[in-house]
Structure formats: C-alpha cells, structure tokens
C-alpha cells in the first residue's frame, strides 16, 4: 500500500533500488542533486539534469515531458552523499504554464524495483513558483528515508540551485533549460555502461491500463496507484521488451540459481536499532554533534507533517460539511446526517493515520535519545550526567557546547540538546524580564533575577569547563554588587581573570581594556599581521558577564558594549548579558541592535526559539545544577587546579 505523505512528512524506504515517477499534466524538467548532510551540493558535477543525465546511482530523463521516471540506486551513490533531492522545473520555449500555481498539481510516487508503491506526494499549495524541490531521499542512521518537501522557488531553477549552495547556479540553470529547449537529448536510457541482453531482467509484457490524469485539486488519495504506472517510453519498450535492470554495474551480484529463494527486504516502517555516534564525522565528537542535529531536524519535520496532516483533515471536513449544507437534497430524510457522518469518519481516519505516523516517529526518536544522551561528552551532556563525575580539563576545545534543552508540545518529555557551535558567533543574553512565559508569570521579580543570574553562572562554568585552562578567560561586571552571592563560587575558586568590576569606574576600566584588545586583534586580523601584536597581549578567548545592565553604564560605556557585541566574536571576545530589557527602556531604539545581536535565553522554560526548517516555536529549558549535587564544586576544583598548574608553567 502506497503511503500518502503530507508536506514535511517522512517514510522509511524498504529498498535501495527505486523508481521515482512524476506525473504533472504538463511538460516539466526533472533533475536531481546529490548533497551532503546539510543538503549542500559540491558543484555542477553533483547535479543530474537533461544535459548530464547520469550520475553514480541516479539517472534522470533527458527531455521535458508530462510523465517521468527517475532511476535511483542508493547503494551506488558515493559515501559522501546523504541527500538526493528530486527537482522539477518548468521549461522555457514550449507551450505550457509559466508557473506551477496555474496548472495541475504534480504528483510524485516512489516505487520499488517491482513497481510496488512505497510513498506518494501530491504537491499542492504552489503559486508563482517555476521550480521546486519535490522530495528528498536522505540517509539516517545507515538507513534511507523519503521526505515530502514541496519547496517552491519563484526565482526558478537558478534560485533553487543557489539555495543548495551551488556556485554559478544561474549559469547551470540556463544551460539546463537551453538543453531542453533545443532538444539536445532524447529519452531515458539505461545507466552506463551499456548492458547486454544477459544483464537485463526480462519479463513478459503485461497490458497496463492507462493512468487517468490527476484532477485539478487532488486529495491525498488521488495519487495513481503503483499498479497502474504511466506508460514507459517507446525507446524503453523497444530496447528491453520489459522493465530494465537499473542495478549499478559495479554492484550487480552474480547470477543466482533459479531455485534460490528471493531476497527478503526489511518490513516497511521498520527502523534500525539506534546507535550512539551513528552519523558521519572525523571524530566521535563530530559524529555525536551531527546525530543530535539530525534528531533536531527529524523532530521538527515530523511535527510539521503531523500538524499539516491535521490541518488538511480539518480543511477537508469543513469543505465537505459546506457542500452538504449547500445541497438541497441533504435536507430530505437522513441523507444529510449520513453525509456528515461520512465526512467526520474520513476526518477521524486521516487524523488517526497522522497520529499513528507521529507516534511511530516519536517512539524512534525517543529510543535514539535514550541511547545518545548517556554517550554525550561533557560539552554536550546535562549537568546531571555521570560523565561529570570523571571530568578532567580538556586539552582541546569541542565543536559545540550545550546551552540547554529544546522540546515541542507533541511530546514534552522528548528533549533535544540545544548545541551551539564553538567559537560562539554571537553573544548570549539571559533575559531576567517576564517575557511571555507562563512560568515567569508565577514568579516575582527578585526570584526571576536570581534564576537568570544562576543560569548565566551555569553557562559560564560550562564554557570554562570545555576549554583548555589557558584558552578561555571570564571577566565579570557587577556594577551594583547585587550578584555577589551567585559569583562567589567563581571568585573563591580563582577561575576568573580578575575580581568582579564594581561601580562606574570598574565598568569603564574593563570596557576600555576589552575595547582596546578587540581593536588590536581586528587590525592584526585584517592586515594578516598577527606576529606584530604587542608581546604581552593574550589571544585567549574571553567571556564578559555583564550583570544588572544598565546600572553603572554611561553613554560611552553603552557604545563600547555595542562595539564588543558586534566586533568581539570575530576575535574571540564574547558577551553574556544578564538583563531585563525594560530596565534599559530609557535608551529607546538605540539599544535595539544590541538586543538583536545577542541570542536570547531565559531562566525558565519559554517557547521563543524557532528552527531553520519549518519555524516551529520550540520551548527552551535552561541548564540547572542538580539540587544537592556537588558537580559545580567538583568542576571548579578541577579548573582551579589546571589554571594553577598553567600559571606555574608560565613562571
């Protein structure tokens, strides 16, 4: 049975040899790109298009047509390929619609090597787009899945290729469309090298009923079933007399005896057992980072598919109920009641299917999280992880650092580590104001400020803990001295670069020193003359914690703070602000660029962060030291010993 996908929904692939069938109702150009884990393509050689139709593992048609078949062998793609994106574009110079929104919605179906349907997707909701990513096949934990994408581009094929990271995208897009317009190639042939008759799989020809054209607005169930595919091209039927064996020539197994049992494919919907570090990377650190990022993406798209399916079910129910109400015949007898009951039954069936798919995907992600979380190193682990019991100061900085947890309302117990790449590309702002959080509304102002400062200390300790002792320093501005209790563990362990600066004079001195440091490093960086820096200038990364802003700041200090926020990250000087924006309201819009340049974090759970794929509102949960735990003292003790040894080595 073919699974009907909504936008963003994924489905496991039980085969690695596939055929992707496209039915558009009007001529379209089919292409494919081979990308890395982020979907970026290395160059024009990673794009299969009518002018260069065959790549390892993928072959696309050589001309524009209303029906297409794309051959895919996922075992034959290179190891660096993690995403195969199927593209559709409207050709130029032919009679056809200028945009997808003015024509029949394209239908894309993924089938197995025997023609059995695996997943189908009707691409609706298009308007002025002239090119789109229909779907993508992506590698996850060693297994392949298909995801319905449906991302359109009003700028055409050039904008699409540029979005996937291709240099000179406009030039390639122009050559592709020119090749189609000039008819430089004919129809799909078997993948090279040329195969002989003994290599082909011949089957008796079977009569296939014609595929009806898709309706103007097809529902998800309107995708043509896999048992009635569109007719193959004349060249395919004439050359092979039946389906062509698209097995990669270098991977084709030896012929098996006629009595050999058929190969059993994994059951559809079955997931591999999750394994920690089951992602690409040069080190376990990088593999775990990529795996966590993949879990984040999977949860985002899974939730998007579920929400989209529920919205579709609601919209369809409303339309069907409106039709019942507008039909005079429904007012006679029980006809109307029966129609309404049917509509609600279809709605319940659609939502039940969406919930089943959501539960399946969430269960897999939860199982993966249970395996991955205990395997995370200190930089990625929660404060209650056993890994901190054996903590030692590292010799090298990690790829990223954990800033908290993220979750969605579909399953609040499934928390994804919120990892930020190092070095930090922007400063952090722990908001001590009320914001829009329900949790913040239950606390008074003093408690919120205390929690915000405790959260900032937790971030600072983690940043210190994941860097070598001589490569990261922390300074503190506490103009009013209100944070003395929270900063006491840092002061007593002697891990700060100096005592917390207090009063207006302390604020001025610290900001002047850091501004001069950033100026010198910026000039050396731009001139490529790092060897000309002053002898005593320390180039280690620095974190400046600013508490109780804007107390103790004059206009000059505010401008210096903005300068550090903008220019500091490029040379290893970072800000960690603990402030309520309302306290600085007197500055008006002058400080708007400062707040925008910082990543806003909260001391209590709040759904204010958005993902880069579908824009979900993710609930952020700050890091918290376990109650009664000695992890803070243990980590600071290790840091103090390492810094003391480093100071002795310098003497």
PDB file of N, CA and C in Angstrom, residues 158-234:
ATOM      1  N   UNK A 158      17.453  28.593 -11.109  1.00  0.00           N
ATOM      2  CA  UNK A 158      18.674  29.261 -10.634  1.00  0.00           C
ATOM      3  C   UNK A 158      18.594  29.538  -9.142  1.00  0.00           C
ATOM      4  N   UNK A 159      17.452  30.032  -8.670  1.00  0.00           N
ATOM      5  CA  UNK A 159      17.295  30.302  -7.239  1.00  0.00           C
ATOM      6  C   UNK A 159      17.335  29.014  -6.431  1.00  0.00           C
ATOM      7  N   UNK A 160      16.756  27.957  -6.976  1.00  0.00           N
ATOM      8  CA  UNK A 160      16.763  26.670  -6.266  1.00  0.00           C
ATOM      9  C   UNK A 160      18.191  26.150  -6.100  1.00  0.00           C
ATOM     10  N   UNK A 161      18.957  26.147  -7.181  1.00  0.00           N
ATOM     11  CA  UNK A 161      20.328  25.628  -7.113  1.00  0.00           C
ATOM     12  C   UNK A 161      21.207  26.509  -6.224  1.00  0.00           C
ATOM     13  N   UNK A 162      20.979  27.808  -6.271  1.00  0.00           N
ATOM     14  CA  UNK A 162      21.758  28.703  -5.410  1.00  0.00           C
ATOM     15  C   UNK A 162      21.445  28.444  -3.939  1.00  0.00           C
ATOM     16  N   UNK A 163      20.187  28.122  -3.628  1.00  0.00           N
ATOM     17  CA  UNK A 163      19.802  27.842  -2.251  1.00  0.00           C
ATOM     18  C   UNK A 163      20.456  26.568  -1.730  1.00  0.00           C
ATOM     19  N   UNK A 164      20.820  25.668  -2.622  1.00  0.00           N
ATOM     20  CA  UNK A 164      21.504  24.438  -2.222  1.00  0.00           C
ATOM     21  C   UNK A 164      23.018  24.602  -2.219  1.00  0.00           C
ATOM     22  N   UNK A 165      23.493  25.830  -2.369  1.00  0.00           N
ATOM     23  CA  UNK A 165      24.909  26.115  -2.207  1.00  0.00           C
ATOM     24  C   UNK A 165      25.745  26.007  -3.462  1.00  0.00           C
ATOM     25  N   UNK A 166      25.129  25.973  -4.636  1.00  0.00           N
ATOM     26  CA  UNK A 166      25.881  25.825  -5.879  1.00  0.00           C
ATOM     27  C   UNK A 166      26.407  27.175  -6.355  1.00  0.00           C
ATOM     28  N   UNK A 167      27.705  27.237  -6.626  1.00  0.00           N
ATOM     29  CA  UNK A 167      28.278  28.426  -7.245  1.00  0.00           C
ATOM     30  C   UNK A 167      27.886  28.477  -8.723  1.00  0.00           C
ATOM     31  N   UNK A 168      27.722  29.670  -9.227  1.00  0.00           N
ATOM     32  CA  UNK A 168      27.354  29.882 -10.634  1.00  0.00           C
ATOM     33  C   UNK A 168      26.082  29.113 -10.970  1.00  0.00           C
ATOM     34  N   UNK A 169      25.102  29.206 -10.067  1.00  0.00           N
ATOM     35  CA  UNK A 169      23.849  28.474 -10.247  1.00  0.00           C
ATOM     36  C   UNK A 169      23.087  28.958 -11.473  1.00  0.00           C
ATOM     37  N   UNK A 170      23.109  30.265 -11.715  1.00  0.00           N
ATOM     38  CA  UNK A 170      22.365  30.803 -12.858  1.00  0.00           C
ATOM     39  C   UNK A 170      22.908  30.252 -14.172  1.00  0.00           C
ATOM     40  N   UNK A 171      24.230  30.086 -14.255  1.00  0.00           N
ATOM     41  CA  UNK A 171      24.829  29.566 -15.485  1.00  0.00           C
ATOM     42  C   UNK A 171      24.390  28.130 -15.744  1.00  0.00           C
ATOM     43  N   UNK A 172      24.401  27.290 -14.697  1.00  0.00           N
ATOM     44  CA  UNK A 172      23.978  25.900 -14.882  1.00  0.00           C
ATOM     45  C   UNK A 172      22.491  25.829 -15.208  1.00  0.00           C
ATOM     46  N   UNK A 173      21.675  26.623 -14.522  1.00  0.00           N
ATOM     47  CA  UNK A 173      20.238  26.606 -14.794  1.00  0.00           C
ATOM     48  C   UNK A 173      19.947  27.005 -16.234  1.00  0.00           C
ATOM     49  N   UNK A 174      20.686  27.993 -16.745  1.00  0.00           N
ATOM     50  CA  UNK A 174      20.477  28.425 -18.119  1.00  0.00           C
ATOM     51  C   UNK A 174      20.854  27.322 -19.109  1.00  0.00           C
ATOM     52  N   UNK A 175      21.958  26.617 -18.823  1.00  0.00           N
ATOM     53  CA  UNK A 175      22.375  25.547 -19.736  1.00  0.00           C
ATOM     54  C   UNK A 175      21.392  24.381 -19.709  1.00  0.00           C
ATOM     55  N   UNK A 176      20.814  24.101 -18.532  1.00  0.00           N
ATOM     56  CA  UNK A 176      19.828  23.014 -18.446  1.00  0.00           C
ATOM     57  C   UNK A 176      18.599  23.347 -19.274  1.00  0.00           C
ATOM     58  N   UNK A 177      18.067  24.544 -19.081  1.00  0.00           N
ATOM     59  CA  UNK A 177      16.856  24.918 -19.809  1.00  0.00           C
ATOM     60  C   UNK A 177      17.125  25.067 -21.306  1.00  0.00           C
ATOM     61  N   UNK A 178      18.322  25.523 -21.672  1.00  0.00           N
ATOM     62  CA  UNK A 178      18.670  25.609 -23.091  1.00  0.00           C
ATOM     63  C   UNK A 178      18.749  24.221 -23.716  1.00  0.00           C
ATOM     64  N   UNK A 179      19.316  23.265 -22.974  1.00  0.00           N
ATOM     65  CA  UNK A 179      19.420  21.907 -23.497  1.00  0.00           C
ATOM     66  C   UNK A 179      18.045  21.315 -23.740  1.00  0.00           C
ATOM     67  N   UNK A 180      17.112  21.595 -22.845  1.00  0.00           N
ATOM     68  CA  UNK A 180      15.756  21.084 -23.023  1.00  0.00           C
ATOM     69  C   UNK A 180      15.085  21.767 -24.207  1.00  0.00           C
ATOM     70  N   UNK A 181      15.240  23.088 -24.281  1.00  0.00           N
ATOM     71  CA  UNK A 181      14.583  23.836 -25.350  1.00  0.00           C
ATOM     72  C   UNK A 181      15.092  23.439 -26.724  1.00  0.00           C
ATOM     73  N   UNK A 182      16.377  23.135 -26.834  1.00  0.00           N
ATOM     74  CA  UNK A 182      16.959  22.797 -28.127  1.00  0.00           C
ATOM     75  C   UNK A 182      16.825  21.320 -28.455  1.00  0.00           C
ATOM     76  N   UNK A 183      16.325  20.531 -27.514  1.00  0.00           N
ATOM     77  CA  UNK A 183      16.173  19.106 -27.775  1.00  0.00           C
ATOM     78  C   UNK A 183      17.502  18.408 -27.976  1.00  0.00           C
ATOM     79  N   UNK A 184      18.505  18.693 -27.108  1.00  0.00           N
ATOM     80  CA  UNK A 184      19.826  18.107 -27.282  1.00  0.00           C
ATOM     81  C   UNK A 184      19.874  16.633 -26.915  1.00  0.00           C
ATOM     82  N   UNK A 185      18.878  16.147 -26.192  1.00  0.00           N
ATOM     83  CA  UNK A 185      18.865  14.742 -25.802  1.00  0.00           C
ATOM     84  C   UNK A 185      17.482  14.187 -26.027  1.00  0.00           C
ATOM     85  N   UNK A 186      17.382  12.877 -25.984  1.00  0.00           N
ATOM     86  CA  UNK A 186      16.100  12.256 -26.279  1.00  0.00           C
ATOM     87  C   UNK A 186      15.452  11.725 -25.002  1.00  0.00           C
ATOM     88  N   UNK A 187      15.325  10.442 -24.829  1.00  0.00           N
ATOM     89  CA  UNK A 187      14.592   9.916 -23.689  1.00  0.00           C
ATOM     90  C   UNK A 187      15.520   9.147 -22.774  1.00  0.00           C
ATOM     91  N   UNK A 188      14.964   8.644 -21.683  1.00  0.00           N
ATOM     92  CA  UNK A 188      15.764   7.953 -20.688  1.00  0.00           C
ATOM     93  C   UNK A 188      16.284   6.639 -21.238  1.00  0.00           C
ATOM     94  N   UNK A 189      17.566   6.413 -21.090  1.00  0.00           N
ATOM     95  CA  UNK A 189      18.171   5.137 -21.454  1.00  0.00           C
ATOM     96  C   UNK A 189      18.680   4.466 -20.195  1.00  0.00           C
ATOM     97  N   UNK A 190      19.142   3.211 -20.356  1.00  0.00           N
ATOM     98  CA  UNK A 190      19.683   2.506 -19.196  1.00  0.00           C
ATOM     99  C   UNK A 190      20.961   3.184 -18.735  1.00  0.00           C
ATOM    100  N   UNK A 191      21.292   3.084 -17.457  1.00  0.00           N
ATOM    101  CA  UNK A 191      22.515   3.722 -16.956  1.00  0.00           C
ATOM    102  C   UNK A 191      23.750   3.140 -17.622  1.00  0.00           C
ATOM    103  N   UNK A 192      24.794   3.958 -17.871  1.00  0.00           N
ATOM    104  CA  UNK A 192      26.026   3.447 -18.446  1.00  0.00           C
ATOM    105  C   UNK A 192      26.777   2.616 -17.432  1.00  0.00           C
ATOM    106  N   UNK A 193      27.674   1.683 -17.862  1.00  0.00           N
ATOM    107  CA  UNK A 193      27.944   1.362 -19.252  1.00  0.00           C
ATOM    108  C   UNK A 193      26.827   0.561 -19.886  1.00  0.00           C
ATOM    109  N   UNK A 194      26.874   0.472 -21.243  1.00  0.00           N
ATOM    110  CA  UNK A 194      25.825  -0.231 -21.952  1.00  0.00           C
ATOM    111  C   UNK A 194      25.773  -1.687 -21.501  1.00  0.00           C
ATOM    112  N   UNK A 195      24.574  -2.147 -21.200  1.00  0.00           N
ATOM    113  CA  UNK A 195      24.409  -3.518 -20.739  1.00  0.00           C
ATOM    114  C   UNK A 195      24.017  -4.416 -21.904  1.00  0.00           C
ATOM    115  N   UNK A 196      24.291  -5.699 -21.759  1.00  0.00           N
ATOM    116  CA  UNK A 196      23.933  -6.677 -22.781  1.00  0.00           C
ATOM    117  C   UNK A 196      22.610  -7.312 -22.433  1.00  0.00           C
ATOM    118  N   UNK A 197      22.123  -8.124 -23.341  1.00  0.00           N
ATOM    119  CA  UNK A 197      20.837  -8.764 -23.104  1.00  0.00           C
ATOM    120  C   UNK A 197      20.864  -9.665 -21.881  1.00  0.00           C
ATOM    121  N   UNK A 198      22.017 -10.266 -21.609  1.00  0.00           N
ATOM    122  CA  UNK A 198      22.087 -11.161 -20.452  1.00  0.00           C
ATOM    123  C   UNK A 198      22.038 -10.396 -19.152  1.00  0.00           C
ATOM    124  N   UNK A 199      22.347  -9.092 -19.167  1.00  0.00           N
ATOM    125  CA  UNK A 199      22.310  -8.296 -17.953  1.00  0.00           C
ATOM    126  C   UNK A 199      20.927  -7.753 -17.660  1.00  0.00           C
ATOM    127  N   UNK A 200      20.062  -7.797 -18.654  1.00  0.00           N
ATOM    128  CA  UNK A 200      18.737  -7.228 -18.475  1.00  0.00           C
ATOM    129  C   UNK A 200      17.805  -8.232 -17.819  1.00  0.00           C
ATOM    130  N   UNK A 201      16.878  -7.735 -17.057  1.00  0.00           N
ATOM    131  CA  UNK A 201      15.844  -8.583 -16.479  1.00  0.00           C
ATOM    132  C   UNK A 201      14.638  -8.496 -17.382  1.00  0.00           C
ATOM    133  N   UNK A 202      14.314  -9.602 -18.044  1.00  0.00           N
ATOM    134  CA  UNK A 202      13.198  -9.611 -18.982  1.00  0.00           C
ATOM    135  C   UNK A 202      11.989 -10.239 -18.317  1.00  0.00           C
ATOM    136  N   UNK A 203      10.865  -9.650 -18.519  1.00  0.00           N
ATOM    137  CA  UNK A 203       9.620 -10.182 -18.024  1.00  0.00           C
ATOM    138  C   UNK A 203       8.615 -10.130 -19.150  1.00  0.00           C
ATOM    139  N   UNK A 204       7.623 -11.038 -19.140  1.00  0.00           N
ATOM    140  CA  UNK A 204       6.594 -10.984 -20.180  1.00  0.00           C
ATOM    141  C   UNK A 204       5.862  -9.658 -20.131  1.00  0.00           C
ATOM    142  N   UNK A 205       5.610  -9.131 -21.311  1.00  0.00           N
ATOM    143  CA  UNK A 205       4.896  -7.861 -21.377  1.00  0.00           C
ATOM    144  C   UNK A 205       3.488  -8.040 -20.851  1.00  0.00           C
ATOM    145  N   UNK A 206       3.038  -7.100 -20.062  1.00  0.00           N
ATOM    146  CA  UNK A 206       1.705  -7.137 -19.496  1.00  0.00           C
ATOM    147  C   UNK A 206       0.976  -5.877 -19.908  1.00  0.00           C
ATOM    148  N   UNK A 207      -0.278  -6.036 -20.192  1.00  0.00           N
ATOM    149  CA  UNK A 207      -1.080  -4.878 -20.567  1.00  0.00           C
ATOM    150  C   UNK A 207      -1.328  -4.010 -19.346  1.00  0.00           C
ATOM    151  N   UNK A 208      -1.063  -2.752 -19.482  1.00  0.00           N
ATOM    152  CA  UNK A 208      -1.258  -1.812 -18.378  1.00  0.00           C
ATOM    153  C   UNK A 208      -2.363  -0.840 -18.744  1.00  0.00           C
ATOM    154  N   UNK A 209      -3.349  -0.701 -17.890  1.00  0.00           N
ATOM    155  CA  UNK A 209      -4.387   0.292 -18.178  1.00  0.00           C
ATOM    156  C   UNK A 209      -3.815   1.690 -18.124  1.00  0.00           C
ATOM    157  N   UNK A 210      -4.301   2.579 -18.946  1.00  0.00           N
ATOM    158  CA  UNK A 210      -3.767   3.944 -18.939  1.00  0.00           C
ATOM    159  C   UNK A 210      -4.042   4.629 -17.607  1.00  0.00           C
ATOM    160  N   UNK A 211      -3.108   5.489 -17.231  1.00  0.00           N
ATOM    161  CA  UNK A 211      -3.254   6.249 -15.989  1.00  0.00           C
ATOM    162  C   UNK A 211      -4.112   7.480 -16.243  1.00  0.00           C
ATOM    163  N   UNK A 212      -5.184   7.634 -15.485  1.00  0.00           N
ATOM    164  CA  UNK A 212      -6.013   8.825 -15.694  1.00  0.00           C
ATOM    165  C   UNK A 212      -5.266  10.065 -15.249  1.00  0.00           C
ATOM    166  N   UNK A 213      -5.495  11.189 -15.920  1.00  0.00           N
ATOM    167  CA  UNK A 213      -4.825  12.421 -15.494  1.00  0.00           C
ATOM    168  C   UNK A 213      -5.305  12.822 -14.113  1.00  0.00           C
ATOM    169  N   UNK A 214      -4.406  13.394 -13.308  1.00  0.00           N
ATOM    170  CA  UNK A 214      -4.802  13.802 -11.950  1.00  0.00           C
ATOM    171  C   UNK A 214      -5.822  14.918 -12.000  1.00  0.00           C
ATOM    172  N   UNK A 215      -6.769  14.940 -11.045  1.00  0.00           N
ATOM    173  CA  UNK A 215      -7.765  16.010 -11.021  1.00  0.00           C
ATOM    174  C   UNK A 215      -7.129  17.351 -10.712  1.00  0.00           C
ATOM    175  N   UNK A 216      -7.947  18.395 -10.870  1.00  0.00           N
ATOM    176  CA  UNK A 216      -7.413  19.748 -10.685  1.00  0.00           C
ATOM    177  C   UNK A 216      -6.912  19.976  -9.272  1.00  0.00           C
ATOM    178  N   UNK A 217      -7.636  19.476  -8.276  1.00  0.00           N
ATOM    179  CA  UNK A 217      -7.196  19.614  -6.878  1.00  0.00           C
ATOM    180  C   UNK A 217      -7.292  18.255  -6.222  1.00  0.00           C
ATOM    181  N   UNK A 218      -6.314  17.375  -6.471  1.00  0.00           N
ATOM    182  CA  UNK A 218      -6.433  16.002  -5.990  1.00  0.00           C
ATOM    183  C   UNK A 218      -6.255  15.922  -4.492  1.00  0.00           C
ATOM    184  N   UNK A 219      -7.119  15.148  -3.818  1.00  0.00           N
ATOM    185  CA  UNK A 219      -6.863  14.854  -2.404  1.00  0.00           C
ATOM    186  C   UNK A 219      -5.713  13.903  -2.283  1.00  0.00           C
ATOM    187  N   UNK A 220      -5.206  13.661  -1.051  1.00  0.00           N
ATOM    188  CA  UNK A 220      -4.058  12.770  -0.903  1.00  0.00           C
ATOM    189  C   UNK A 220      -4.289  11.392  -1.477  1.00  0.00           C
ATOM    190  N   UNK A 221      -5.541  10.918  -1.485  1.00  0.00           N
ATOM    191  CA  UNK A 221      -5.798   9.583  -2.009  1.00  0.00           C
ATOM    192  C   UNK A 221      -5.863   9.538  -3.516  1.00  0.00           C
ATOM    193  N   UNK A 222      -5.653  10.680  -4.198  1.00  0.00           N
ATOM    194  CA  UNK A 222      -5.784  10.712  -5.649  1.00  0.00           C
ATOM    195  C   UNK A 222      -4.514  10.341  -6.379  1.00  0.00           C
ATOM    196  N   UNK A 223      -3.423  10.048  -5.669  1.00  0.00           N
ATOM    197  CA  UNK A 223      -2.191   9.656  -6.335  1.00  0.00           C
ATOM    198  C   UNK A 223      -2.398   8.353  -7.083  1.00  0.00           C
ATOM    199  N   UNK A 224      -2.028   8.233  -8.372  1.00  0.00           N
ATOM    200  CA  UNK A 224      -2.237   6.992  -9.116  1.00  0.00           C
ATOM    201  C   UNK A 224      -1.564   5.838  -8.413  1.00  0.00           C
ATOM    202  N   UNK A 225      -2.253   4.701  -8.242  1.00  0.00           N
ATOM    203  CA  UNK A 225      -1.632   3.559  -7.572  1.00  0.00           C
ATOM    204  C   UNK A 225      -0.463   3.037  -8.351  1.00  0.00           C
ATOM    205  N   UNK A 226       0.458   2.397  -7.605  1.00  0.00           N
ATOM    206  CA  UNK A 226       1.681   1.910  -8.232  1.00  0.00           C
ATOM    207  C   UNK A 226       1.409   0.816  -9.231  1.00  0.00           C
ATOM    208  N   UNK A 227       0.242   0.128  -9.120  1.00  0.00           N
ATOM    209  CA  UNK A 227      -0.040  -0.962 -10.052  1.00  0.00           C
ATOM    210  C   UNK A 227      -0.459  -0.465 -11.415  1.00  0.00           C
ATOM    211  N   UNK A 228      -0.701   0.830 -11.583  1.00  0.00           N
ATOM    212  CA  UNK A 228      -1.065   1.376 -12.884  1.00  0.00           C
ATOM    213  C   UNK A 228      -0.147   2.523 -13.226  1.00  0.00           C
ATOM    214  N   UNK A 229       1.145   2.251 -13.492  1.00  0.00           N
ATOM    215  CA  UNK A 229       2.087   3.326 -13.778  1.00  0.00           C
ATOM    216  C   UNK A 229       1.843   3.913 -15.150  1.00  0.00           C
ATOM    217  N   UNK A 230       2.312   5.126 -15.388  1.00  0.00           N
ATOM    218  CA  UNK A 230       2.202   5.704 -16.725  1.00  0.00           C
ATOM    219  C   UNK A 230       3.002   4.890 -17.714  1.00  0.00           C
ATOM    220  N   UNK A 231       2.571   4.854 -18.984  1.00  0.00           N
ATOM    221  CA  UNK A 231       3.256   4.029 -19.979  1.00  0.00           C
ATOM    222  C   UNK A 231       4.712   4.405 -20.109  1.00  0.00           C
ATOM    223  N   UNK A 232       5.582   3.399 -20.254  1.00  0.00           N
ATOM    224  CA  UNK A 232       7.000   3.648 -20.458  1.00  0.00           C
ATOM    225  C   UNK A 232       7.227   4.238 -21.832  1.00  0.00           C
ATOM    226  N   UNK A 233       8.384   4.889 -21.997  1.00  0.00           N
ATOM    227  CA  UNK A 233       8.698   5.497 -23.280  1.00  0.00           C
ATOM    228  C   UNK A 233       8.886   4.427 -24.341  1.00  0.00           C
ATOM    229  N   UNK A 234       8.721   4.810 -25.607  1.00  0.00           N
ATOM    230  CA  UNK A 234       8.861   3.863 -26.708  1.00  0.00           C
ATOM    231  C   UNK A 234      10.243   3.270 -26.756  1.00  0.00           C
TER     232      UNK A 234
END
